[in-house]
Coordinates of C-alpha atoms in Angstrom, one line a residue:
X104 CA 14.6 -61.3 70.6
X105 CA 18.4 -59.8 69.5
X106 CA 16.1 -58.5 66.5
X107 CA 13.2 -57.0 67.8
X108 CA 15.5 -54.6 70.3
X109 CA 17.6 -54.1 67.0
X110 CA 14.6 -52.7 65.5
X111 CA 13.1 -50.6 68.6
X112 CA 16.7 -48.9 68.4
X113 CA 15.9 -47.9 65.2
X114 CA 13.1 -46.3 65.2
X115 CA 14.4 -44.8 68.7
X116 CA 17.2 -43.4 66.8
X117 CA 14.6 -41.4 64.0
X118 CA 13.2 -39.6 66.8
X119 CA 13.8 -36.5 68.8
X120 CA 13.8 -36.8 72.6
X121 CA 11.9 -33.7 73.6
X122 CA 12.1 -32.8 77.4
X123 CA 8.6 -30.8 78.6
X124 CA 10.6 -28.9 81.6
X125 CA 10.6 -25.3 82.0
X126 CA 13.3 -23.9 80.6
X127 CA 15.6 -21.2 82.2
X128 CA 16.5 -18.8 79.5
X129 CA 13.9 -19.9 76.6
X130 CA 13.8 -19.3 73.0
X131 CA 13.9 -15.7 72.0
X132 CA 12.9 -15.8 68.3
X133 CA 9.4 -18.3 69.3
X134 CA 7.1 -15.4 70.6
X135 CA 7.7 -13.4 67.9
X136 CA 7.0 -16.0 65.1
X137 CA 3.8 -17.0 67.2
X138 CA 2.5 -13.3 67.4
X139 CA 3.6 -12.7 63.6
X140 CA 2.6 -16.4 62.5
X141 CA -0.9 -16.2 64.3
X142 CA -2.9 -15.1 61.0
X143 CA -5.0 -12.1 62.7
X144 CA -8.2 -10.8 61.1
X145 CA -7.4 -7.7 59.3
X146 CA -10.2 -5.1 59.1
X147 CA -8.6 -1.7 58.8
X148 CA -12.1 0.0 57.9
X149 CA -13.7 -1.4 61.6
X150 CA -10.5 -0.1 63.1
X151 CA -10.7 3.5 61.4
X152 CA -14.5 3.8 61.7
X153 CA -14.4 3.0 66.0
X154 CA -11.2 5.5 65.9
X155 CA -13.0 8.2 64.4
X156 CA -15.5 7.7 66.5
X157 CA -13.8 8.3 69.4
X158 CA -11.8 11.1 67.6
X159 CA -15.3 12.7 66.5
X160 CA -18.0 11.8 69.0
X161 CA -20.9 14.0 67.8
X162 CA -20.3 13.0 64.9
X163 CA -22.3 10.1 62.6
X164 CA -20.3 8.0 60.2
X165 CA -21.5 6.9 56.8
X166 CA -18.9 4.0 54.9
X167 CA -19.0 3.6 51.0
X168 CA -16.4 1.9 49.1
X169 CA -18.8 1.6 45.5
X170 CA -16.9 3.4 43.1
X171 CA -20.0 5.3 41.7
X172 CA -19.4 7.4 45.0
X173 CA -16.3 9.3 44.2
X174 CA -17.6 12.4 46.3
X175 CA -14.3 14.1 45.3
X176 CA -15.8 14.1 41.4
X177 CA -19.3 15.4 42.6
X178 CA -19.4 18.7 40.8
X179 CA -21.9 20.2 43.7
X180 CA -19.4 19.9 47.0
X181 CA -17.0 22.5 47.6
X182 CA -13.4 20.4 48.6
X183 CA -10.4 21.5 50.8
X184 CA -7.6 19.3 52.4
X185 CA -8.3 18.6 56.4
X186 CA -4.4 18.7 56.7
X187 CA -2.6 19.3 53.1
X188 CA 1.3 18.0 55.0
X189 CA -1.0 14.5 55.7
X190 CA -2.3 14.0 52.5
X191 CA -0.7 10.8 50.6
X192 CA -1.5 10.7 46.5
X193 CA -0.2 8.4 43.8
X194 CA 0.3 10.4 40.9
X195 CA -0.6 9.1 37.0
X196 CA -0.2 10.1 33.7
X197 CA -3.0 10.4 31.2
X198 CA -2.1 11.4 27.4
X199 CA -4.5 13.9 25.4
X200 CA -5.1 13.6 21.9
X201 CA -3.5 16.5 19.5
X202 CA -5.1 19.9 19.9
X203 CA -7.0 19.3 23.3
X204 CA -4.5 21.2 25.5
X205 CA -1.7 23.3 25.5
X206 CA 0.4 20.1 26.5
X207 CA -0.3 17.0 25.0
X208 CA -1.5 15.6 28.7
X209 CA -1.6 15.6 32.3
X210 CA -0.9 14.2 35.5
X211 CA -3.8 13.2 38.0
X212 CA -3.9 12.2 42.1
X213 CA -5.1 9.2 43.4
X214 CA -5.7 9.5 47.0
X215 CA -4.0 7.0 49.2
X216 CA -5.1 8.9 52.2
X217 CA -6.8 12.1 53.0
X218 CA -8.8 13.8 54.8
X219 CA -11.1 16.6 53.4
X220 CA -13.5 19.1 55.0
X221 CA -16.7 19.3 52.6
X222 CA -19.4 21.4 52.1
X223 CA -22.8 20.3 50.1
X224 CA -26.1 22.5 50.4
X225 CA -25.3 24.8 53.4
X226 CA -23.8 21.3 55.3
X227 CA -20.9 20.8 56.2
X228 CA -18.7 17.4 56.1
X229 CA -15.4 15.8 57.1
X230 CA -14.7 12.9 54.5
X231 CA -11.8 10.3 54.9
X232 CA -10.5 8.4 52.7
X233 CA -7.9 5.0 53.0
X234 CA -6.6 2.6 50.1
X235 CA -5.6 -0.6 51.2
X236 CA -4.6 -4.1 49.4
X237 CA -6.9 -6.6 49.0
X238 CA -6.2 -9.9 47.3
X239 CA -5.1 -9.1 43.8
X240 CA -7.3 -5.7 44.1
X241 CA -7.7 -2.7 46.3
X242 CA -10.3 -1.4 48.6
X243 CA -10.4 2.5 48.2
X244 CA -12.9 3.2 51.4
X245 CA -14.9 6.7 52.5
X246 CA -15.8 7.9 55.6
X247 CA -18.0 10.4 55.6
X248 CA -18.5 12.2 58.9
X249 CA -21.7 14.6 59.7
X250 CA -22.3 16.3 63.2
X251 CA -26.1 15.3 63.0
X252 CA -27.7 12.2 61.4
X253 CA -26.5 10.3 58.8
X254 CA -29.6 10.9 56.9
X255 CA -27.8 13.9 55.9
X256 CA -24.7 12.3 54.6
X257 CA -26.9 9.7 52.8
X258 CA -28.8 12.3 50.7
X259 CA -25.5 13.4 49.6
X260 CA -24.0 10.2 48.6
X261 CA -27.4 9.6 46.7
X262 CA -27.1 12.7 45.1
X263 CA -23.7 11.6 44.1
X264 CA -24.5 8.5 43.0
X265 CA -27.6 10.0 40.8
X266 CA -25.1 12.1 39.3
X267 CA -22.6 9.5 38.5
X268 CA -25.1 7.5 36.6
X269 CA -26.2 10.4 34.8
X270 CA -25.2 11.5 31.1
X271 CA -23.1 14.5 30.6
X272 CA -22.2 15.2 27.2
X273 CA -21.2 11.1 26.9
X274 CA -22.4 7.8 25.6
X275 CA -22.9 4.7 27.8
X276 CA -20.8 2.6 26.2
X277 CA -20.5 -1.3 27.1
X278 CA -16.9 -3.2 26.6
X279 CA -14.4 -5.7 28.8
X280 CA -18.0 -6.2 31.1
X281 CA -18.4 -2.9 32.0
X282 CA -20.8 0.4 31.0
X283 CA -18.4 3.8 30.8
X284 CA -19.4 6.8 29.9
X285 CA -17.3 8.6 26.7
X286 CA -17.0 12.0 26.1
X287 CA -15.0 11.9 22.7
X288 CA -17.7 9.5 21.1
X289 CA -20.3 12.1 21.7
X290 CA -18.2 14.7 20.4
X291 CA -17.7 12.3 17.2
X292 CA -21.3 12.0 16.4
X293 CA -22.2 15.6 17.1
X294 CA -20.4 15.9 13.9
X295 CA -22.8 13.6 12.1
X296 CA -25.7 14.9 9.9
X297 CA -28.4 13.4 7.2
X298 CA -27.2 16.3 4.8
X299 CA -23.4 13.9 4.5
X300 CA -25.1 10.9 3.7
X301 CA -25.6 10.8 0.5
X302 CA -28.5 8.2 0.0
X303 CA -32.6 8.3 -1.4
X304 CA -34.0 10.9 0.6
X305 CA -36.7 7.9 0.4
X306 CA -34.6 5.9 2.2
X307 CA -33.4 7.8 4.8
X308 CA -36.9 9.5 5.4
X309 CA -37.8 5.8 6.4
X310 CA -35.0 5.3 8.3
X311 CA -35.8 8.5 10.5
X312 CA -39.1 7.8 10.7
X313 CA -38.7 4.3 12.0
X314 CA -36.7 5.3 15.0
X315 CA -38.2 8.4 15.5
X316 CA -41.9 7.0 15.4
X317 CA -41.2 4.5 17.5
X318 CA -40.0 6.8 20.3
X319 CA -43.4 8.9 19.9
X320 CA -45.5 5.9 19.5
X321 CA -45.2 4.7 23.1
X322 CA -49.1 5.1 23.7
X323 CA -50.2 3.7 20.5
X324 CA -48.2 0.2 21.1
X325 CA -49.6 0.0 24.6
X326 CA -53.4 0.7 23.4
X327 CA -53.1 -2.1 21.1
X328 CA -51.7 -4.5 24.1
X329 CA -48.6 -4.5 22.3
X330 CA -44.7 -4.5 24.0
X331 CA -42.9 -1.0 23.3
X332 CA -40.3 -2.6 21.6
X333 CA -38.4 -2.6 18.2
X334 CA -35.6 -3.8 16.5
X335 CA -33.7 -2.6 13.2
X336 CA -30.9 -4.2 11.1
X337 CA -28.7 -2.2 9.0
X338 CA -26.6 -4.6 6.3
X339 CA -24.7 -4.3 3.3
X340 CA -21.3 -4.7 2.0
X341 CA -19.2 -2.3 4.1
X342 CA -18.5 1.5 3.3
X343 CA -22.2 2.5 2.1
X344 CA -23.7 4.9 5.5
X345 CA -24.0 2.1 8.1
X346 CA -21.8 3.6 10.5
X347 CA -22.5 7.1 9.7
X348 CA -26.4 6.6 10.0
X349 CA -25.8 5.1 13.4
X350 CA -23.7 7.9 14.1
X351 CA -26.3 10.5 13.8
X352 CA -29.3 8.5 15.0
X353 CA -27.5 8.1 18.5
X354 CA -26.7 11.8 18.0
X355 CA -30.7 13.1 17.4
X356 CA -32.0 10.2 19.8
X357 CA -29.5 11.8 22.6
X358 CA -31.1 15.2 21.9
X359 CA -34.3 14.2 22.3
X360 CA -33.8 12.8 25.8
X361 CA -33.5 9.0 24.8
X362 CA -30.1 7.5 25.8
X363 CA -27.9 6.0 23.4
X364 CA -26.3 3.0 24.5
X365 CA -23.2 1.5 21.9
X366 CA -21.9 -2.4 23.1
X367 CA -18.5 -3.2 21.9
X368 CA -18.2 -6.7 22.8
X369 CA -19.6 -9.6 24.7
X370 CA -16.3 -10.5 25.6
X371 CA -16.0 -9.8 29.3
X372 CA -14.9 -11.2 33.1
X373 CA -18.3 -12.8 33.6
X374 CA -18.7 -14.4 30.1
X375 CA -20.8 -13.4 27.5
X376 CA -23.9 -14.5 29.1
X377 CA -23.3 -12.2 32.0
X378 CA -22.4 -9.9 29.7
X379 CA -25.8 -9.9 27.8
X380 CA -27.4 -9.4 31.1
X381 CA -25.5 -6.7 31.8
X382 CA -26.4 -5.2 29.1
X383 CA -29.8 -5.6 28.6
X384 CA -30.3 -4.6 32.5
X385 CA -28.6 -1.2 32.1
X386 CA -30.7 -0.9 28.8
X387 CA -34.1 -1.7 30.7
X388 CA -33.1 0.9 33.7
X389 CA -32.2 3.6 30.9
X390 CA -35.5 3.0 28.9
X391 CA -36.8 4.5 26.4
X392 CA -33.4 3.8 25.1
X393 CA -31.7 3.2 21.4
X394 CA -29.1 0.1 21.8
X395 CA -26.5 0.0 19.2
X396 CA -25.0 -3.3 18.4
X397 CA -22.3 -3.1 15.6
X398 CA -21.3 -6.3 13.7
X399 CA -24.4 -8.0 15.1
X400 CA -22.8 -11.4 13.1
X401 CA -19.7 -11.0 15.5
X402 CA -21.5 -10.4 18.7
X403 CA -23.9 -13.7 18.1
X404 CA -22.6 -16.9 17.5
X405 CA -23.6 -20.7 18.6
X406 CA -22.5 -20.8 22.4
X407 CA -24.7 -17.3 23.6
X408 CA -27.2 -17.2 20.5
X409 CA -30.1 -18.7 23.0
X410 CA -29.1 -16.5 25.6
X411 CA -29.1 -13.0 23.3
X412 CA -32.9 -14.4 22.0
X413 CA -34.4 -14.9 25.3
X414 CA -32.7 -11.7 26.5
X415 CA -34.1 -9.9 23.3
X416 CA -37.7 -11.4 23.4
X417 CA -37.8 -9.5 26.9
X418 CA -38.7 -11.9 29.3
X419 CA -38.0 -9.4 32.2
X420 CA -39.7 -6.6 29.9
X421 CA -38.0 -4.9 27.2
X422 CA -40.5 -1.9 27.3
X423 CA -39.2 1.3 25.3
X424 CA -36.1 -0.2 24.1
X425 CA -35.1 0.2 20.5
X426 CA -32.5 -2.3 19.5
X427 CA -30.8 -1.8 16.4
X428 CA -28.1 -4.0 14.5
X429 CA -25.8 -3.5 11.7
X430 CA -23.8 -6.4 9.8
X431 CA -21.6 -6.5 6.5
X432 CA -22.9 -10.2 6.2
X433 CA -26.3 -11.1 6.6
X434 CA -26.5 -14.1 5.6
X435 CA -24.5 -15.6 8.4
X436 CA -27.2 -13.9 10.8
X437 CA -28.9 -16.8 13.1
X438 CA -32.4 -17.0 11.0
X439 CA -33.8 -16.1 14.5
X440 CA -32.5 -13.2 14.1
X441 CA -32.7 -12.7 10.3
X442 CA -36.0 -13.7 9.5
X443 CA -38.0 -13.7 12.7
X444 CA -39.9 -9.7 12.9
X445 CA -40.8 -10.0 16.5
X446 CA -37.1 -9.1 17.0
X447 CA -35.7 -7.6 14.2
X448 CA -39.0 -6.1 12.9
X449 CA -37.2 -3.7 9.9
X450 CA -34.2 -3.9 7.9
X451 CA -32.5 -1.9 5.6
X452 CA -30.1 -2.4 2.9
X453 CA -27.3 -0.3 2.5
X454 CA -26.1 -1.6 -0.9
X455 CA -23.1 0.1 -3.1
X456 CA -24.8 2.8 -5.0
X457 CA -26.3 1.9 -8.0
X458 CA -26.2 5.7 -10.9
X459 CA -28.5 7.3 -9.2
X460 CA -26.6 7.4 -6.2
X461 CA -23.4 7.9 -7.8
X462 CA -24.7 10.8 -9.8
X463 CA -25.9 12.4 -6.4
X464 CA -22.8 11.5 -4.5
X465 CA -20.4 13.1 -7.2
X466 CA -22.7 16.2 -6.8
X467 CA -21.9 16.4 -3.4
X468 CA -18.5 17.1 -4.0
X469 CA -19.0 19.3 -7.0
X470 CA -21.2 21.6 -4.8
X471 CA -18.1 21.5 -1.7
X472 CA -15.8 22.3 -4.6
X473 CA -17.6 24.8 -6.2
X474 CA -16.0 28.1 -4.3
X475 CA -12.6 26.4 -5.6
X476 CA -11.2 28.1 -8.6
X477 CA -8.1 25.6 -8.8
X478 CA -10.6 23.0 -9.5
X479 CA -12.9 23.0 -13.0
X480 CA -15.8 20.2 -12.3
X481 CA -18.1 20.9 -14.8
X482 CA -21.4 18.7 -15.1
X483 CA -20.3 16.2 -17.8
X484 CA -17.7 15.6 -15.6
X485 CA -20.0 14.1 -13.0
X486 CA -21.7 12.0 -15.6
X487 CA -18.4 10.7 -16.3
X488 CA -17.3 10.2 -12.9
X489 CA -20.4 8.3 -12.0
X490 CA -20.2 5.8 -14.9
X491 CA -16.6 5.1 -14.0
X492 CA -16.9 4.4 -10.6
X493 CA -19.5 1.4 -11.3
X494 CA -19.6 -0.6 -8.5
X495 CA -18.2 1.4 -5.9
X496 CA -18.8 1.6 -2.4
X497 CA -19.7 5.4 -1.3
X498 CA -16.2 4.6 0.5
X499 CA -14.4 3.8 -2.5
X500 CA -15.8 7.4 -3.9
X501 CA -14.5 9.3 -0.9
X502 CA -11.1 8.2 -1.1
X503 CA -11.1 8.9 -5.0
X504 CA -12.1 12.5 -4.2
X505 CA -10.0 12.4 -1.2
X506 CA -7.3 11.4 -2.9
X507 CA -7.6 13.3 -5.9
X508 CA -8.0 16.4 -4.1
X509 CA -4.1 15.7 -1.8
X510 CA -2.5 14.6 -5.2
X511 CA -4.1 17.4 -7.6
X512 CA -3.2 20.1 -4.9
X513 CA 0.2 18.8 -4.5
X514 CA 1.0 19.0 -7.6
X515 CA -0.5 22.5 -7.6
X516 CA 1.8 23.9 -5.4
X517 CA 4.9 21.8 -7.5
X518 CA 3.9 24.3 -10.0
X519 CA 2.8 21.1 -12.2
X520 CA 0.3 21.8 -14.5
X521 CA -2.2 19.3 -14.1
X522 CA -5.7 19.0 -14.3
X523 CA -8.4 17.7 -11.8
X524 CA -10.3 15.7 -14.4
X525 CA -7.4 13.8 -15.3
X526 CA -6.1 13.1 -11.6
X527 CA -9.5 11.7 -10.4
X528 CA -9.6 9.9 -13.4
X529 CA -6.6 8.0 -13.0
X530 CA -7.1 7.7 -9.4
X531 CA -10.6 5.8 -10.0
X532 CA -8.6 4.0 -12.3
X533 CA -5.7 2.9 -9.3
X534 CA -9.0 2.1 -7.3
X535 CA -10.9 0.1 -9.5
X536 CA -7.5 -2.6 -9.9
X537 CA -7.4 -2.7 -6.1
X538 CA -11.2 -3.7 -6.3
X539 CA -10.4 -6.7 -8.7
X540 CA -7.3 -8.0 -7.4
X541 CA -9.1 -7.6 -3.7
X542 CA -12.2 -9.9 -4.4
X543 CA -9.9 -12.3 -6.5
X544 CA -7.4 -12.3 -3.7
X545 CA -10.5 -13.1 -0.8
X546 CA -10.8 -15.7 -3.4
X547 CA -7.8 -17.5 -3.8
X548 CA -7.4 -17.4 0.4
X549 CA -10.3 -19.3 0.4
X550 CA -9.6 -22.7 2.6
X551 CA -10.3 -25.3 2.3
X552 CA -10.9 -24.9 -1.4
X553 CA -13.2 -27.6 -3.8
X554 CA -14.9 -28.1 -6.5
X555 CA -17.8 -27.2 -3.9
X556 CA -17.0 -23.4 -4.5
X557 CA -17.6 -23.4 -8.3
X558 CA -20.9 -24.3 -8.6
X559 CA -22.1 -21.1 -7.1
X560 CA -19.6 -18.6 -8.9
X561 CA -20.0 -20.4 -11.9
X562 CA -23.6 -20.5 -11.8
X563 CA -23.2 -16.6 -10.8
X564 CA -21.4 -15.9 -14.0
X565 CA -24.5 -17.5 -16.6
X566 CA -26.4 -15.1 -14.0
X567 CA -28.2 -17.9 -12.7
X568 CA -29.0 -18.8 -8.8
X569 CA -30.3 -21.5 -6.9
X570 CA -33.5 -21.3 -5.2
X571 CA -34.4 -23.4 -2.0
X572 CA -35.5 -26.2 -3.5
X573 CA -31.5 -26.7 -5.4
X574 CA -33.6 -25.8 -8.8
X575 CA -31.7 -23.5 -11.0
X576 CA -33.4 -19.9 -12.0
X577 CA -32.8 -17.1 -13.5
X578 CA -31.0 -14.5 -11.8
X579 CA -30.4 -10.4 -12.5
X580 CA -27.2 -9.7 -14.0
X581 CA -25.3 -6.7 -12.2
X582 CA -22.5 -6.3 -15.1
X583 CA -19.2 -7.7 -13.1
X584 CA -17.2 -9.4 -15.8
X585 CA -15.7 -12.8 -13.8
X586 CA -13.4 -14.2 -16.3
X587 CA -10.3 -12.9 -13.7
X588 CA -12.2 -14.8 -10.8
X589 CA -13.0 -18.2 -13.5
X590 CA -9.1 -17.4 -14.0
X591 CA -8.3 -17.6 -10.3
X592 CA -10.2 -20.9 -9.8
X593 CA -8.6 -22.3 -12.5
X594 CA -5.3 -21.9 -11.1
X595 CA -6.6 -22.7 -7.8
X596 CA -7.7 -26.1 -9.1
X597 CA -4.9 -26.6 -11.4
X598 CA -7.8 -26.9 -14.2
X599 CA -7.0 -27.5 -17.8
X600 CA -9.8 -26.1 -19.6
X601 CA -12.0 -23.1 -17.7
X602 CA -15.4 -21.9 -19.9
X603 CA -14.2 -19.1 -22.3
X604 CA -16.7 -17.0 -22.6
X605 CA -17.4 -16.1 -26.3
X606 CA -18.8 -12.5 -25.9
X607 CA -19.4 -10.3 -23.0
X608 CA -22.5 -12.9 -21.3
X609 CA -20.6 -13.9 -18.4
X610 CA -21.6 -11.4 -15.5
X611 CA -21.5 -11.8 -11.6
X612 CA -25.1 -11.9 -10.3
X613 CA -26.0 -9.9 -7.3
X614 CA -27.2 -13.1 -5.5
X615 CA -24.2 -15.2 -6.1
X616 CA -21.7 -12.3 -6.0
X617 CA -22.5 -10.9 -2.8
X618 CA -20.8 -13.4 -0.5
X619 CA -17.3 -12.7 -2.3
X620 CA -17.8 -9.0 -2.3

């Protein structure tokens, strides 16, 4: 008994006695923790939208808080502040590249809250804007207040809205998960023409009429109960006119009314799933489009390869969309896309210049030159340049001339007397060792590193391949001597003996060369 009221004082003792009488003078902090602790709904555009209505009662009031709204960026309303001393902006800072302004940038407003009186085809509008936080965001909400119906205020958002969505001297372009419009890659390309890129006229004649035809062959597809659809691949090692070619197909295609549309990345917010979709939605609502997709081995790889397919095959109707591709290595391309035409129907190898195109790339620069009396560039000095520069990329030939042209100029004006053969002869020199040591170097850093990886080079150096079947076959020898790469093996593999070769037989083939450079 002595035990159990031991224990009932116990647990007497843990508790509060709390008396439920009125109580005279109370406690002065409670009613303000319980009005400030009460977690009220918060809906400041309901609050502003019934106080302007009270504040404007002939007036109808249209919300919008989608960005593609922005009346205060709609070229075709005329804008004044309702009350300039209540305006609230946050100013920002935006640079500007060299050259595009007396001052190298320039501050912007970002209305906090304003009120503005409008006036858009002969109507006039009051228009109130309010930023508030939400979550980890911010809600930037318009009011947009007509004496009359808001039929009135709707045509001008959707006037705004068509605008917005509109092209103006830009390029949809897609990155992060979102399509933006650029001005300074449209200015880029307008730069661009056929008469810089120094390939077969051949070649680029079917190049232009690929794209071009397809765009004017809309009724021919569709009388043959084809889809209007196409898609081009552009590969090669890199620095041969991939990039440039894009360039100025985006540039014509633009021109001709057909919107250019570059992706970036996949990479986004919503994954690259959502991404794809994305993409391919804005390209559908844009068609007849051209869809650039640079570094197509990047953009594709195991986890949204089905995805990209089924979005590419056009399930929801891929009508008038021209889809081109462009990757340094094609032979890590998804055979569905490599191989399969119903997607990629066309493609086109841009492959380092053999003579030919040497011969007609030097003659490019001897025509830019020719008004240049500093510089002596006489035919046989083309023939020279083009047999020296075997196995250059067109970008390895620009930055000989490049170069040749800052260091043979610079030494003009040192009052050193040199001569332009002899400085872009040395300079092709300088860049043919930094083509060797590169390709031995992407070599050497090859992990993990067998005996698995000589097979292939060595069989490349008899100029031999292997076909599907593992069979050995002849292959074309392009003339790359690989006794510096057999030398790099060898020390790789800490080999005693590597095969010496006893004359000059041992040559890189094009097949087996082609995934080391």
């Amino acid at each position: 008994m002595a035990n159990k009221q031991s224990e009932e004082s116990v647990w007497s003792d843990a508790f509060v006695k709390v008396s439920f009488q009125a109580e005279t003078d109370g406690d002065p902090l409670s009613s303000h923790w319980t009005n400030q602790g009460s977690a009220k709904h918060s809906g400041p555009a309901i609050l502003i939208s019934q106080t302007l209505q009270k504040l404007y009662p002939n007036h109808s009031i249209v919300l919008t808080r989608d960005f593609r709204l922005n009346i205060l960026q709609f070229p075709a309303v005329t804008v004044k502040p309702l009350s300039p001393s209540d305006l609230v902006t946050n100013v920002g800072f935006i640079p500007l590249t060299r050259g595009a302004g007396p001052r190298p940038g320039v501050l912007v407003d970002s209305v906090e809250y304003g009120a503005f009186e409008l006036t858009w085809q002969d109507h006039s509008f009051l228009l109130y804007i309010a930023k508030w936080p939400l979550g980890f965001s911010e809600v930037s909400q318009h009011f947009i207040l007509y004496e009359g119906p808001e039929t009135i205020s709707r045509e001008l958002l959707l006037s705004a809205g068509i605008f917005a969505d509109q092209l103006h001297d830009e390029i949809w372009v897609f990155n992060q998960g979102f399509w933006s419009k650029d001005a300074s890659l449209w200015r880029e390309i307008q730069k661009a023409s056929w008469s810089d890129v120094i390939l077969e006229e051949d070649f680029k004649a079917a190049v232009q009429k690929d794209v071009h035809g397809f765009f004017s062959s809309e009724w021919t597809y569709k009388n043959l109960s084809l889809p209007w659809k196409r898609g081009l691949i552009m590969y090669g090692p890199p620095g041969n006119g991939k990039t440039i070619s894009i360039k100025i197909i985006m540039k014509e295609c633009d021109a001709k009314g057909y919107r250019p549309m570059y992706v970036k990345s996949f990479q986004s917010w919503q994954g690259e799933e959502g991404a794809m979709a994305t993409v391919f939605a804005k390209a559908r609502q844009n068609a007849p489009c051209v869809v650039i997709l640079e570094d197509l081995d990047s953009l594709i790889n195991d986890r949204n390869r089905s995805f990209f397919l089924n979005e590419l095959d056009g399930l929801s109707g891929n009508d008038g969309l021209l889809v081109i591709g462009t990757t340094n290595h094609f032979d890590r391309l998804d055979p569905g896309l490599s191989t399969r035409p119903s997607r990629f129907d066309r493609k086109y190898l841009y492959d380092d210049p053999n003579r030919n195109g040497r011969v007609l790339y030097v003659q490019y620069w001897q025509s830019k030159l020719k008004h240049n009396d500093a510089v002596i560039f006489p035919d046989s000095l083309v023939e020279e340049v083009a047999d020296l520069t075997d196995k250059f990329s067109f970008a390895y030939l620009k930055e000989a001339f490049v170069s040749s042209l800052v260091t043979f100029m610079t030494d003009k004006e040192d009052g050193k007397d040199v001569h332009f053969e002899s400085v872009i002869k040395g300079q092709i020199k300088t860049l043919r060792k930094q083509l060797d040591k590169g390709a031995i170097d992407r070599i050497a850093s090859t992990q993990p590193f067998s005996t698995a990886h000589v097979a292939p080079l060595y069989s490349s150096a008899m100029g031999l391949t292997i076909n599907q079947t593992g069979a050995w076959m002849k292959g074309e020898s392009t003339g790359r001597d690989v006794r510096p790469l057999l030398d790099a093996i060898a020390q790789r593999l800490n080999l005693t003996e590597v095969p010496n070769s006893r004359d000059d037989s041992y040559r890189l083939a094009s097949a087996g060369g082609s995934q080391w450079m």
